[in-house]
Amino acid sequence: MIPKPDPTHHRFTNYSSNNRGVSSHAGHAGKDIPYRRSGTDEELVDALDQLDGRNYSSYKSLIGDWNYLDFELGIDRVQADPFAPPSALHAVTTPKKMGLPLDLIATPDQRVAVADFLVRAFRRSIERYAPGGAVRIARTGPEILERSACTVTQDRVELRFQVQLPARNRSILGHTAATIFDKDVPDAIVDTFEVVSPDAEESYLEALRAHVHAYEDHKALQAALEENGWVAFVADGAVLARSSGVSQKPLEGAVPFESPDSLRREVTLPHRGVVRGLAVEPGVTVIVGGGYHGKSTLLGAIQRGVYAHVPGDGRELVAALPEAVKVRAADGRAVTGVDVSPFITHLPDGSDATAFSSENASGSTSQAAAIVEAVELQTPLLLIDEDTSATNLLIRDARMRMLVEADKEPITPLVDRIASLAHGKGVSTIIVMGGSGDLLDVADRVLMLDTYRCFDVTERARRVVAEQPREILELPWPLDQAPRRPLRDAGQVEGHKTKASGLDKLFLGDQTVDLSDVEQIVEPGQTETIAWALRGLLDYVGDGRSNLPQLLDQLEEILDRDGLDALTRYGLRQYPAFLVRPRRIDIGAALNRYRGLYLA
Ligand code: ADP
Ligand code: MG
């Protein structure tokens, strides 16, 4: 018997406890949820044959649970017509039936990694057994992430997918559908669920183990950062470069990373054992070097190091603190009530820099807002690249300070506050800056990349600073900035569609939110999840009392406890197959870019 999930219907708030990752199908969300049939696989196939030629809507009669012996197939939502989004299904079995070793599903981390592995395995099985394109599953990138496409608990494994139910015009192609459900779908599912059965190839089980171990080692590496008080780690031998600007595949023949002796540290991981590499300590780290020598590649690997990577990626042992944030300029973005006064004062139009709002921020104001917002969300580490920055926000050299008097220039550049941000506020920075030496005074360490090799040039930089001194202005970081308190806007969002498109865009009510500058969103499924999360926050939660970090913490608790389905359980049941867990801080970044944000 496959255990049934908790049938209780929940709202976003007032949520009762449920096992993490268990999704709920047996529940009902009111009158819109049709009666569920049940039967055997043969009965389903017979029923499909009999539906041949009938009106497309008759497919709805198949909603229910179908027992295939090796697994149970749920038909959860049937598309209204052949052109609508495909129908939603799930397959469920037990770890025991699969022969999943219990020591691979003992912890929540292990279960996330096993589920991620099974999503990838299912995709390969579909390509092999159901290549026609009728069966669909989410695409995955190289990051190991929590996904609604598969959930694993100690007594239940569930895969979710979509099927395009076949039609000729608007009538059912019953015999074609019967083949899909007699062969394609069950073959692909059995192949996936057998990946780790006792009689499956040993190499599958080894691959699964390696996947889980990669995830656990990355988590352990992130824990080692916290323990040792580091902000990032890049292991010797890591392959950081990607094969192209539009690919996340490792570059063949890339020069493996090697840490400078002076900064090399050692950690012991549960599976890899002793690992050596560059440990970045807190404070201000400046990455310098000639153009095309690998500076942005190093920073890019660190920014992705907030996530674990699949074995073979090259970046498995690159880690940054989980809430490290890449900030960049994004002219044109919306900003709502952000205190940008550490960077910008007396704006030319006389508006208030302590509550700066704009429908169309400039390069410098957008990056100033992004930094303050990240600090508000309690990031421990900012990642900044000159390539994607507003130069005038980062630095202003001596000549320019002379030419444009301070009271005419509204911008206090980051260079004047970066030290107090690190040492006063506790927010470290790793910044790529090849074009100016002005940061050398305030750097705690300077890394130089030379033909992809990394050197510690901190001492050399000190000598340069001594030989060519400049007047340094070290301004404090204001410690009394209060976090903003968002207001719910039911009516604005409620009843409107929530949708995501690719990585970069989501739609909320009648608003489009552009996320193209939120670089650490790495899969479209995260964007889709963020769309749901924003809707939840804005519909129900934002009461004007909790501030932004508190709201996100509450949401995080719900997601940790109840899984991704918590977001879609209110309203009509959705059976989402494509949700991927985003970071708390990226949900916050999206809210910050929403043009309908109101503050208490
Ligand atoms: P920079 O930011 O210093 O100008 P990039 O990081 O953009 O340089 O790297 C320039 C080029 O070198 C890119 O095409 C990148 O893929 C490649 N590259 C970076 N690191 C390595 C490496 N370790 N081995 C081989 N190629 C690399
Ligand atoms: Mg660069």
Short mmCIF file of C-alpha atoms in Angstrom, two decimals, residues 84-268:
data_model
loop_
_atom_site.label_atom_id
_atom_site.label_comp_id
_atom_site.label_asym_id
_atom_site.label_seq_id
_atom_site.Cartn_x
_atom_site.Cartn_y
_atom_site.Cartn_z
CA ALA A 84 -4.47 24.26 -23.44
CA PRO A 85 -1.43 23.60 -21.24
CA PRO A 86 -0.87 19.84 -20.97
CA SER A 87 -2.60 17.69 -18.35
CA ALA A 88 -1.06 17.20 -14.91
CA LEU A 89 -0.13 13.74 -13.65
CA HIS A 90 1.91 12.11 -10.97
CA ALA A 91 3.37 8.70 -10.29
CA VAL A 92 4.00 7.48 -6.81
CA THR A 93 5.84 4.56 -5.30
CA THR A 94 7.79 3.77 -2.16
CA PRO A 95 11.54 3.79 -1.54
CA LYS A 96 11.15 0.17 -0.53
CA LYS A 97 9.67 -0.89 -3.89
CA MET A 98 12.45 1.03 -5.62
CA GLY A 99 15.12 -0.57 -3.51
CA LEU A 100 16.37 2.85 -2.50
CA PRO A 101 19.02 2.40 0.17
CA LEU A 102 17.71 3.93 3.39
CA ASP A 103 21.05 5.55 4.14
CA LEU A 104 20.51 7.74 1.07
CA ILE A 105 17.18 9.14 2.25
CA ALA A 106 17.82 9.56 5.95
CA THR A 107 18.15 13.36 6.02
CA PRO A 108 16.23 16.21 4.34
CA ASP A 109 19.38 17.12 2.37
CA GLN A 110 19.72 13.59 1.08
CA ARG A 111 16.07 13.50 0.06
CA VAL A 112 16.42 16.75 -1.89
CA ALA A 113 19.44 15.34 -3.71
CA VAL A 114 17.76 11.99 -4.47
CA ALA A 115 14.69 13.81 -5.80
CA ASP A 116 16.84 16.04 -8.00
CA PHE A 117 18.61 12.95 -9.32
CA LEU A 118 15.30 11.24 -10.11
CA VAL A 119 14.05 14.26 -12.07
CA ARG A 120 17.15 14.02 -14.26
CA ALA A 121 16.78 10.24 -14.57
CA PHE A 122 13.11 10.62 -15.53
CA ARG A 123 14.03 13.07 -18.25
CA ARG A 124 16.45 10.53 -19.75
CA SER A 125 13.84 7.77 -19.43
CA ILE A 126 11.28 9.91 -21.26
CA GLU A 127 13.73 10.59 -24.06
CA ARG A 128 14.23 6.86 -24.36
CA TYR A 129 10.73 5.44 -23.88
CA ALA A 130 8.41 8.32 -24.71
CA PRO A 131 10.28 10.35 -27.29
CA GLY A 132 7.19 11.69 -29.07
CA GLY A 133 7.02 14.86 -26.96
CA ALA A 134 3.67 14.03 -25.36
CA VAL A 135 5.26 13.59 -21.94
CA ARG A 136 6.86 16.67 -20.43
CA ILE A 137 9.02 17.32 -17.45
CA ALA A 138 10.96 20.32 -16.24
CA ARG A 139 14.44 20.96 -17.62
CA THR A 140 17.26 21.04 -15.14
CA GLY A 141 20.46 23.05 -15.01
CA PRO A 142 23.67 22.02 -13.25
CA GLU A 143 22.47 23.04 -9.79
CA ILE A 144 21.02 20.50 -7.38
CA LEU A 145 17.77 22.05 -6.18
CA GLU A 146 14.53 21.28 -4.40
CA ARG A 147 11.91 20.68 -7.09
CA SER A 148 8.17 20.00 -7.17
CA ALA A 149 8.76 17.56 -10.05
CA CYS A 150 9.90 14.99 -7.52
CA THR A 151 9.51 14.66 -3.79
CA VAL A 152 11.05 11.96 -1.69
CA THR A 153 10.22 11.03 1.88
CA GLN A 154 11.14 7.92 3.79
CA ASP A 155 7.96 6.15 2.69
CA ARG A 156 6.91 7.88 -0.51
CA VAL A 157 8.44 8.91 -3.83
CA GLU A 158 6.44 11.06 -6.19
CA LEU A 159 7.21 12.22 -9.72
CA ARG A 160 5.12 14.88 -11.40
CA PHE A 161 4.89 15.47 -15.10
CA GLN A 162 2.58 16.62 -17.83
CA VAL A 163 1.03 14.76 -20.73
CA GLN A 164 -0.33 16.30 -23.89
CA LEU A 165 -3.45 14.17 -24.34
CA PRO A 166 -3.78 13.36 -28.05
CA ALA A 167 -6.59 14.63 -30.27
CA ARG A 168 -7.69 14.96 -33.84
CA ASN A 169 -9.30 18.36 -34.01
CA ARG A 170 -11.43 18.29 -30.87
CA SER A 171 -12.05 14.59 -30.63
CA ILE A 172 -10.12 12.10 -28.58
CA LEU A 173 -7.49 9.93 -30.23
CA GLY A 174 -8.25 7.09 -27.83
CA HIS A 175 -6.01 4.38 -29.29
CA THR A 176 -3.00 6.70 -29.39
CA ALA A 177 -3.69 7.69 -25.80
CA ALA A 178 -4.06 4.01 -24.86
CA THR A 179 -0.57 3.32 -26.21
CA ILE A 180 0.86 6.27 -24.28
CA PHE A 181 -0.62 4.92 -21.05
CA ASP A 182 0.02 1.28 -21.82
CA LYS A 183 3.64 1.70 -22.90
CA ASP A 184 5.36 5.10 -23.05
CA VAL A 185 4.43 6.48 -19.66
CA PRO A 186 4.76 3.28 -17.60
CA ASP A 187 8.00 2.27 -19.34
CA ALA A 188 9.56 5.65 -18.57
CA ILE A 189 8.33 5.60 -14.99
CA VAL A 190 9.45 2.05 -14.30
CA ASP A 191 12.83 2.82 -15.86
CA THR A 192 13.21 5.80 -13.51
CA PHE A 193 11.97 4.03 -10.43
CA GLU A 194 14.22 1.08 -11.20
CA VAL A 195 17.31 3.21 -11.44
CA VAL A 196 18.12 2.17 -7.94
CA SER A 197 16.42 -1.20 -7.68
CA PRO A 198 18.56 -4.18 -6.62
CA ASP A 199 18.71 -5.57 -10.15
CA ALA A 200 19.34 -2.29 -11.93
CA GLU A 201 22.81 -1.55 -13.19
CA GLU A 202 25.23 -0.88 -10.40
CA SER A 203 26.40 2.29 -12.15
CA TYR A 204 22.98 3.91 -11.64
CA LEU A 205 23.20 3.42 -7.94
CA GLU A 206 26.76 4.73 -7.97
CA ALA A 207 25.65 7.81 -9.89
CA LEU A 208 22.88 8.38 -7.37
CA ARG A 209 25.31 8.03 -4.51
CA ALA A 210 27.74 10.47 -6.14
CA HIS A 211 24.89 12.94 -6.61
CA VAL A 212 23.85 12.76 -2.96
CA HIS A 213 27.45 12.98 -1.83
CA ALA A 214 28.12 16.04 -3.99
CA TYR A 215 25.15 17.76 -2.38
CA GLU A 216 26.16 16.76 1.14
CA ASP A 217 29.75 17.84 0.61
CA HIS A 218 28.61 21.22 -0.67
CA LYS A 219 26.36 21.68 2.35
CA ALA A 220 29.28 20.69 4.57
CA LEU A 221 31.52 23.18 2.76
CA GLN A 222 28.97 25.94 3.37
CA ALA A 223 28.83 24.90 7.02
CA ALA A 224 32.64 25.04 7.13
CA LEU A 225 32.46 28.63 5.86
CA GLU A 226 30.27 29.55 8.80
CA GLU A 227 32.43 27.65 11.28
CA ASN A 228 35.69 29.14 10.11
CA GLY A 229 34.29 32.60 9.56
CA TRP A 230 34.98 32.56 5.82
CA VAL A 231 32.69 33.96 3.13
CA ALA A 232 33.69 31.80 0.17
CA PHE A 233 35.83 28.82 -0.77
CA VAL A 234 37.21 27.75 -4.16
CA ALA A 235 38.84 24.32 -4.16
CA ASP A 236 42.10 23.63 -5.94
CA GLY A 237 41.36 21.78 -9.15
CA ALA A 238 37.91 23.33 -9.62
CA VAL A 239 36.95 24.12 -13.20
CA LEU A 240 35.34 27.55 -13.19
CA ALA A 241 35.16 28.51 -16.87
CA ARG A 242 32.06 27.62 -18.89
CA SER A 243 32.11 26.41 -22.47
CA SER A 244 30.39 29.55 -23.75
CA GLY A 245 28.55 32.63 -22.64
CA VAL A 246 25.22 30.86 -23.07
CA SER A 247 26.21 27.49 -21.64
CA GLN A 248 26.69 26.15 -18.16
CA LYS A 249 28.79 23.22 -19.38
CA PRO A 250 32.40 23.17 -18.18
CA LEU A 251 34.98 24.51 -20.64
CA GLU A 252 37.09 21.70 -22.00
CA GLY A 253 40.79 22.22 -21.46
CA ALA A 254 40.23 25.00 -18.95
CA VAL A 255 43.05 25.80 -16.53
CA PRO A 256 41.98 24.30 -13.18
CA PHE A 257 41.85 26.68 -10.25
CA GLU A 258 44.85 26.82 -7.96
CA SER A 259 44.86 28.84 -4.76
CA PRO A 260 47.74 31.12 -3.80
CA ASP A 261 49.87 29.51 -1.05
CA SER A 262 49.23 32.34 1.39
CA LEU A 263 45.45 31.93 1.23
CA ARG A 264 45.26 28.16 0.93
CA ARG A 265 43.25 26.49 3.67
CA GLU A 266 42.07 22.97 4.32
CA VAL A 267 38.64 21.56 5.08
CA THR A 268 37.51 17.99 5.69
#
